[in-house]
PDB file of C-alpha atoms and ligand atoms in Angstrom:
ATOM      1  CA  MET A   1      70.493  89.861  84.249  1.00 97.00           C
ATOM      2  CA  ILE A   2      71.510  91.020  87.750  1.00 98.00           C
ATOM      3  CA  LEU A   3      70.965  88.481  90.504  1.00 98.00           C
ATOM      4  CA  PHE A   4      70.124  90.382  93.669  1.00 98.00           C
ATOM      5  CA  ILE A   5      70.712  88.344  96.818  1.00 99.00           C
ATOM      6  CA  ASN A   6      68.915  90.213  99.539  1.00 99.00           C
ATOM      7  CA  ALA A   7      69.896  89.285 103.115  1.00 98.00           C
ATOM      8  CA  CYS A   8      68.314  92.408 104.664  1.00 98.00           C
ATOM      9  CA  VAL A   9      65.544  91.926 107.204  1.00 97.00           C
ATOM     10  CA  ARG A  10      64.561  95.281 108.647  1.00 98.00           C
ATOM     11  CA  LYS A  11      61.733  97.324 106.971  1.00 96.00           C
ATOM     12  CA  LYS A  12      63.976 100.432 107.193  1.00 97.00           C
ATOM     13  CA  SER A  13      67.140  98.622 106.197  1.00 98.00           C
ATOM     14  CA  ARG A  14      69.984 101.004 105.319  1.00 98.00           C
ATOM     15  CA  THR A  15      71.793  98.215 103.549  1.00 98.00           C
ATOM     16  CA  LEU A  16      68.771  97.741 101.280  1.00 98.00           C
ATOM     17  CA  ARG A  17      68.648 101.492 100.563  1.00 98.00           C
ATOM     18  CA  LEU A  18      72.298 101.403  99.352  1.00 98.00           C
ATOM     19  CA  ALA A  19      71.703  98.218  97.335  1.00 98.00           C
ATOM     20  CA  ASN A  20      68.605  99.792  95.624  1.00 98.00           C
ATOM     21  CA  LYS A  21      70.719 102.832  94.711  1.00 98.00           C
ATOM     22  CA  LEU A  22      73.416 100.549  93.233  1.00 98.00           C
ATOM     23  CA  LEU A  23      70.809  98.515  91.291  1.00 98.00           C
ATOM     24  CA  CYS A  24      69.450 101.771  89.779  1.00 97.00           C
ATOM     25  CA  LYS A  25      72.997 102.722  88.694  1.00 97.00           C
ATOM     26  CA  LEU A  26      73.649  99.331  87.161  1.00 97.00           C
ATOM     27  CA  GLU A  27      70.577  99.607  84.902  1.00 94.00           C
ATOM     28  CA  ASP A  28      69.755  95.983  84.077  1.00 95.00           C
ATOM     29  CA  ASP A  29      66.980  93.526  84.682  1.00 98.00           C
ATOM     30  CA  VAL A  30      66.995  92.311  88.300  1.00 98.00           C
ATOM     31  CA  LYS A  31      66.011  88.968  89.703  1.00 98.00           C
ATOM     32  CA  GLU A  32      65.724  89.134  93.449  1.00 98.00           C
ATOM     33  CA  VAL A  33      66.274  86.357  95.946  1.00 98.00           C
ATOM     34  CA  ARG A  34      64.864  87.423  99.333  1.00 98.00           C
ATOM     35  CA  LEU A  35      66.800  85.119 101.666  1.00 98.00           C
ATOM     36  CA  GLU A  36      64.271  85.470 104.535  1.00 98.00           C
ATOM     37  CA  GLU A  37      61.711  83.931 102.274  1.00 98.00           C
ATOM     38  CA  VAL A  38      63.802  80.936 101.197  1.00 98.00           C
ATOM     39  CA  GLU A  39      63.094  77.660 103.063  1.00 97.00           C
ATOM     40  CA  PHE A  40      66.612  76.154 103.124  1.00 97.00           C
ATOM     41  CA  PRO A  41      66.765  72.425 103.501  1.00 96.00           C
ATOM     42  CA  VAL A  42      68.419  71.043 106.598  1.00 96.00           C
ATOM     43  CA  PHE A  43      72.016  70.473 105.612  1.00 95.00           C
ATOM     44  CA  ASN A  44      72.279  66.975 107.060  1.00 97.00           C
ATOM     45  CA  GLU A  45      73.837  63.772 105.843  1.00 98.00           C
ATOM     46  CA  GLU A  46      70.675  62.753 103.974  1.00 97.00           C
ATOM     47  CA  PHE A  47      70.738  65.983 102.087  1.00 97.00           C
ATOM     48  CA  ILE A  48      74.467  65.670 101.212  1.00 97.00           C
ATOM     49  CA  ILE A  49      73.907  62.068  99.940  1.00 97.00           C
ATOM     50  CA  LEU A  50      71.026  63.201  97.695  1.00 97.00           C
ATOM     51  CA  ARG A  51      73.057  66.099  96.361  1.00 97.00           C
ATOM     52  CA  ASP A  52      76.118  63.919  95.717  1.00 96.00           C
ATOM     53  CA  GLU A  53      73.969  61.365  93.838  1.00 97.00           C
ATOM     54  CA  LEU A  54      72.418  64.016  91.641  1.00 96.00           C
ATOM     55  CA  GLU A  55      75.808  65.633  90.981  1.00 94.00           C
ATOM     56  CA  ALA A  56      77.290  62.227  90.056  1.00 94.00           C
ATOM     57  CA  LYS A  57      74.458  61.685  87.531  1.00 94.00           C
ATOM     58  CA  GLY A  58      74.853  65.208  86.231  1.00 93.00           C
ATOM     59  CA  ASN A  59      71.153  65.790  87.064  1.00 95.00           C
ATOM     60  CA  TYR A  60      71.200  69.486  87.706  1.00 96.00           C
ATOM     61  CA  ASP A  61      67.495  69.985  86.811  1.00 96.00           C
ATOM     62  CA  HIS A  62      66.458  69.017  90.307  1.00 96.00           C
ATOM     63  CA  GLU A  63      64.869  71.821  92.343  1.00 96.00           C
ATOM     64  CA  ILE A  64      67.618  71.746  94.981  1.00 97.00           C
ATOM     65  CA  PHE A  65      69.843  73.281  92.308  1.00 98.00           C
ATOM     66  CA  ASP A  66      67.440  76.190  91.400  1.00 98.00           C
ATOM     67  CA  LEU A  67      69.417  78.765  93.385  1.00 98.00           C
ATOM     68  CA  ALA A  68      72.758  77.576  92.034  1.00 98.00           C
ATOM     69  CA  ARG A  69      71.567  77.575  88.451  1.00 98.00           C
ATOM     70  CA  ASP A  70      70.429  81.160  88.728  1.00 98.00           C
ATOM     71  CA  PHE A  71      73.696  82.117  90.320  1.00 98.00           C
ATOM     72  CA  ALA A  72      75.812  80.435  87.587  1.00 98.00           C
ATOM     73  CA  LYS A  73      74.002  82.207  84.723  1.00 98.00           C
ATOM     74  CA  ALA A  74      73.736  85.785  86.135  1.00 98.00           C
ATOM     75  CA  ASP A  75      75.706  88.514  84.423  1.00 98.00           C
ATOM     76  CA  THR A  76      76.218  90.482  87.668  1.00 98.00           C
ATOM     77  CA  ILE A  77      75.728  89.532  91.341  1.00 98.00           C
ATOM     78  CA  VAL A  78      74.675  92.072  93.925  1.00 98.00           C
ATOM     79  CA  ILE A  79      74.600  90.842  97.563  1.00 99.00           C
ATOM     80  CA  ALA A  80      73.042  93.045 100.263  1.00 99.00           C
ATOM     81  CA  ALA A  81      73.982  91.936 103.768  1.00 98.00           C
ATOM     82  CA  PRO A  82      74.028  93.952 106.975  1.00 98.00           C
ATOM     83  CA  TYR A  83      77.125  93.558 109.186  1.00 98.00           C
ATOM     84  CA  TYR A  84      76.013  91.123 111.908  1.00 98.00           C
ATOM     85  CA  ASP A  85      78.303  89.762 114.568  1.00 97.00           C
ATOM     86  CA  LEU A  86      81.481  90.705 112.655  1.00 97.00           C
ATOM     87  CA  SER A  87      80.071  88.936 109.560  1.00 98.00           C
ATOM     88  CA  PHE A  88      76.670  88.706 107.870  1.00 98.00           C
ATOM     89  CA  PRO A  89      73.322  87.104 108.588  1.00 98.00           C
ATOM     90  CA  ALA A  90      73.451  83.285 108.825  1.00 98.00           C
ATOM     91  CA  MET A  91      70.959  82.919 105.971  1.00 98.00           C
ATOM     92  CA  LEU A  92      73.632  84.176 103.609  1.00 98.00           C
ATOM     93  CA  LYS A  93      75.854  81.332 104.650  1.00 98.00           C
ATOM     94  CA  GLN A  94      72.970  78.961 104.104  1.00 98.00           C
ATOM     95  CA  TYR A  95      72.623  80.428 100.658  1.00 98.00           C
ATOM     96  CA  PHE A  96      76.288  79.778  99.847  1.00 98.00           C
ATOM     97  CA  GLU A  97      75.855  76.210 101.047  1.00 97.00           C
ATOM     98  CA  GLN A  98      73.153  75.787  98.428  1.00 98.00           C
ATOM     99  CA  ILE A  99      74.994  77.308  95.525  1.00 98.00           C
ATOM    100  CA  ASN A 100      78.455  75.802  95.951  1.00 97.00           C
ATOM    101  CA  ILE A 101      77.648  72.968  93.507  1.00 97.00           C
ATOM    102  CA  LEU A 102      80.339  70.913  91.846  1.00 95.00           C
ATOM    103  CA  GLY A 103      79.743  70.867  88.110  1.00 95.00           C
ATOM    104  CA  LEU A 104      77.410  73.873  88.190  1.00 96.00           C
ATOM    105  CA  THR A 105      79.073  76.862  89.909  1.00 98.00           C
ATOM    106  CA  PHE A 106      82.627  75.399  90.187  1.00 97.00           C
ATOM    107  CA  THR A 107      84.694  72.397  89.313  1.00 97.00           C
ATOM    108  CA  TYR A 108      88.098  71.129  90.195  1.00 95.00           C
ATOM    109  CA  SER A 109      91.229  70.957  87.999  1.00 95.00           C
ATOM    110  CA  GLU A 110      93.112  67.674  87.744  1.00 94.00           C
ATOM    111  CA  SER A 111      95.466  68.985  90.431  1.00 96.00           C
ATOM    112  CA  GLY A 112      92.549  69.714  92.780  1.00 95.00           C
ATOM    113  CA  ILE A 113      92.346  73.498  92.344  1.00 95.00           C
ATOM    114  CA  PRO A 114      88.845  74.954  92.258  1.00 95.00           C
ATOM    115  CA  LYS A 115      87.885  76.581  88.973  1.00 96.00           C
ATOM    116  CA  GLY A 116      84.857  78.795  88.527  1.00 98.00           C
ATOM    117  CA  LEU A 117      81.973  77.995  86.176  1.00 98.00           C
ATOM    118  CA  CYS A 118      79.940  81.190  86.750  1.00 98.00           C
ATOM    119  CA  LYS A 119      79.234  83.718  84.018  1.00 98.00           C
ATOM    120  CA  ALA A 120      79.208  86.872  86.192  1.00 98.00           C
ATOM    121  CA  LYS A 121      82.067  89.375  85.714  1.00 97.00           C
ATOM    122  CA  TYR A 122      81.199  91.510  88.747  1.00 98.00           C
ATOM    123  CA  LEU A 123      80.064  90.824  92.255  1.00 98.00           C
ATOM    124  CA  TYR A 124      79.031  93.780  94.451  1.00 98.00           C
ATOM    125  CA  TYR A 125      78.837  93.202  98.223  1.00 98.00           C
ATOM    126  CA  VAL A 126      76.735  95.945  99.929  1.00 98.00           C
ATOM    127  CA  THR A 127      76.862  96.212 103.687  1.00 98.00           C
ATOM    128  CA  THR A 128      76.239  98.630 106.514  1.00 98.00           C
ATOM    129  CA  ALA A 129      77.543  98.499 110.017  1.00 98.00           C
ATOM    130  CA  GLY A 130      76.367 100.025 113.272  1.00 98.00           C
ATOM    131  CA  GLY A 131      79.981 100.519 114.407  1.00 98.00           C
ATOM    132  CA  TYR A 132      83.058  99.880 112.305  1.00 98.00           C
ATOM    133  CA  ILE A 133      84.021  96.776 110.318  1.00 98.00           C
ATOM    134  CA  ILE A 134      86.770  95.373 112.564  1.00 95.00           C
ATOM    135  CA  SER A 135      88.116  92.881 110.046  1.00 95.00           C
ATOM    136  CA  GLU A 136      86.927  92.109 106.573  1.00 94.00           C
ATOM    137  CA  GLU A 137      87.963  88.504 106.965  1.00 95.00           C
ATOM    138  CA  TYR A 138      84.562  87.202 108.021  1.00 95.00           C
ATOM    139  CA  GLY A 139      82.319  89.264 105.808  1.00 97.00           C
ATOM    140  CA  PHE A 140      83.406  90.824 102.562  1.00 98.00           C
ATOM    141  CA  GLY A 141      86.758  89.011 102.678  1.00 98.00           C
ATOM    142  CA  TYR A 142      85.022  85.633 102.863  1.00 98.00           C
ATOM    143  CA  VAL A 143      82.644  86.426  99.988  1.00 98.00           C
ATOM    144  CA  LYS A 144      85.518  87.736  97.870  1.00 98.00           C
ATOM    145  CA  ALA A 145      87.513  84.539  98.535  1.00 98.00           C
ATOM    146  CA  LEU A 146      84.503  82.420  97.490  1.00 98.00           C
ATOM    147  CA  ALA A 147      83.907  84.531  94.375  1.00 98.00           C
ATOM    148  CA  ASN A 148      87.527  84.559  93.272  1.00 98.00           C
ATOM    149  CA  THR A 149      88.391  80.928  94.218  1.00 96.00           C
ATOM    150  CA  PHE A 150      85.206  78.977  93.562  1.00 97.00           C
ATOM    151  CA  TYR A 151      82.973  80.956  91.240  1.00 98.00           C
ATOM    152  CA  GLY A 152      85.637  82.510  88.999  1.00 97.00           C
ATOM    153  CA  ILE A 153      84.268  86.038  89.494  1.00 98.00           C
ATOM    154  CA  GLU A 154      87.389  88.214  89.514  1.00 97.00           C
ATOM    155  CA  ASP A 155      85.953  91.698  90.058  1.00 98.00           C
ATOM    156  CA  VAL A 156      84.529  91.777  93.562  1.00 98.00           C
ATOM    157  CA  ARG A 157      83.666  95.181  95.066  1.00 98.00           C
ATOM    158  CA  GLN A 158      82.443  96.299  98.490  1.00 98.00           C
ATOM    159  CA  ILE A 159      80.050  99.152  98.934  1.00 98.00           C
ATOM    160  CA  LYS A 160      79.754 100.048 102.634  1.00 98.00           C
ATOM    161  CA  ALA A 161      78.586 102.504 105.218  1.00 98.00           C
ATOM    162  CA  GLU A 162      79.882 102.339 108.798  1.00 98.00           C
ATOM    163  CA  GLY A 163      79.157 103.957 112.135  1.00 98.00           C
ATOM    164  CA  LEU A 164      75.438 104.267 111.579  1.00 98.00           C
ATOM    165  CA  ASP A 165      74.413 103.298 115.099  1.00 98.00           C
ATOM    166  CA  ILE A 166      76.968 105.417 116.922  1.00 98.00           C
ATOM    167  CA  ALA A 167      75.314 108.028 119.095  1.00 98.00           C
ATOM    168  CA  GLY A 168      74.889 111.294 117.230  1.00 98.00           C
ATOM    169  CA  ALA A 169      75.765 109.771 113.865  1.00 98.00           C
ATOM    170  CA  ASP A 170      74.662 111.690 110.797  1.00 98.00           C
ATOM    171  CA  VAL A 171      73.094 108.655 109.200  1.00 98.00           C
ATOM    172  CA  GLU A 172      71.710 110.462 106.168  1.00 98.00           C
ATOM    173  CA  GLY A 173      75.055 112.225 105.564  1.00 98.00           C
ATOM    174  CA  ILE A 174      76.991 108.965 105.836  1.00 98.00           C
ATOM    175  CA  LEU A 175      74.621 107.156 103.451  1.00 98.00           C
ATOM    176  CA  LYS A 176      74.794 110.106 100.985  1.00 97.00           C
ATOM    177  CA  ASN A 177      78.575 109.993 100.897  1.00 97.00           C
ATOM    178  CA  VAL A 178      78.936 106.307 100.144  1.00 98.00           C
ATOM    179  CA  SER A 179      81.139 105.692  97.098  1.00 93.00           C
ATOM    180  CA  PHE A 180      79.749 103.357  94.432  1.00 93.00           C
ATOM    181  CA  GLU A 181      83.049 103.161  92.511  1.00 81.00           C
TER     182      GLU A 181
HETATM  183  C1  FMN B   1      71.979  90.738 115.030  1.00 75.85           C
HETATM  184  C2  FMN B   1      72.797  91.987 114.809  1.00 75.85           C
HETATM  185  C3  FMN B   1      74.178  91.948 114.935  1.00 75.85           C
HETATM  186  C4  FMN B   1      74.965  93.071 114.703  1.00 75.85           C
HETATM  187  N1  FMN B   1      76.270  92.975 114.850  1.00 75.85           N
HETATM  188  C5  FMN B   1      77.077  94.078 114.677  1.00 75.85           C
HETATM  189  C6  FMN B   1      78.491  94.030 114.741  1.00 75.85           C
HETATM  190  O1  FMN B   1      79.093  92.971 115.029  1.00 75.85           O
HETATM  191  N2  FMN B   1      79.160  95.180 114.563  1.00 75.85           N
HETATM  192  C7  FMN B   1      78.593  96.369 114.285  1.00 75.85           C
HETATM  193  O2  FMN B   1      79.249  97.377 114.112  1.00 75.85           O
HETATM  194  N3  FMN B   1      77.218  96.478 114.163  1.00 75.85           N
HETATM  195  C8  FMN B   1      76.482  95.381 114.320  1.00 75.85           C
HETATM  196  N4  FMN B   1      75.113  95.420 114.220  1.00 75.85           N
HETATM  197  C9  FMN B   1      74.450  96.668 113.795  1.00 75.85           C
HETATM  198  C10 FMN B   1      74.186  96.651 112.260  1.00 75.85           C
HETATM  199  O3  FMN B   1      75.430  96.327 111.545  1.00 75.85           O
HETATM  200  C11 FMN B   1      73.683  98.012 111.744  1.00 75.85           C
HETATM  201  O4  FMN B   1      72.568  98.462 112.499  1.00 75.85           O
HETATM  202  C12 FMN B   1      73.360  97.835 110.287  1.00 75.85           C
HETATM  203  O5  FMN B   1      73.291  99.125 109.669  1.00 75.85           O
HETATM  204  C13 FMN B   1      71.999  97.122 110.046  1.00 75.85           C
HETATM  205  O6  FMN B   1      71.681  97.096 108.733  1.00 75.85           O
HETATM  206  P1  FMN B   1      70.180  97.427 108.183  1.00 75.85           P
HETATM  207  O7  FMN B   1      69.919  98.902 108.476  1.00 75.85           O
HETATM  208  O8  FMN B   1      70.287  97.167 106.707  1.00 75.85           O
HETATM  209  O9  FMN B   1      69.310  96.494 108.859  1.00 75.85           O
HETATM  210  C14 FMN B   1      74.302  94.302 114.457  1.00 75.85           C
HETATM  211  C15 FMN B   1      72.918  94.330 114.373  1.00 75.85           C
HETATM  212  C16 FMN B   1      72.153  93.200 114.562  1.00 75.85           C
HETATM  213  C17 FMN B   1      70.660  93.318 114.456  1.00 75.85           C
END
């Protein structure tokens, strides 16, 4: 099962177009999480206390862990996120806050090193930028660090198109030439 985490918002999203092309190539069942439809809980102290208590009891059936359970058991992860403010839409960060669950998606070794508990072998990060991706540190780089360090997903790939909003850009040509390798 592919878990498709969709952080696209525009009806004519170019990022979504690329992600759909990738999903067709991957040929597997897809479960989509449309992030704009998710009502994320306020990440306040009350929420952290509730979560810590549930984690301590090993009670991972609670609904606040639904997203994390799906993430942990997916075979492949596909994230579609447009390049916003040198990074990605804030709702994707909210999503990560909900799935970084001790005992479900990751654990710690005795020496305090995070160790992944997720099944997925591949994570694809699909993005498009109006200009150019200045630094990968805050977008793809951050997601790759999370995947490698916390989730234990080693093979993390970026699929991207840049320069789409530059005056005179051949948008269709750029999208057509995107590499899916
Ligand atoms: C809120 C917002 C922030 C953006 N920030 C950047 C940016 O920092 N750098 C950039 O090159 N383009 C930026 N863009 C342009 C988008 O990256 C570009 O239009 C992208 O292709 C949108 O993806 P979509 O077609 O999937 O919606 C921004 C667009 C929006 C709406």
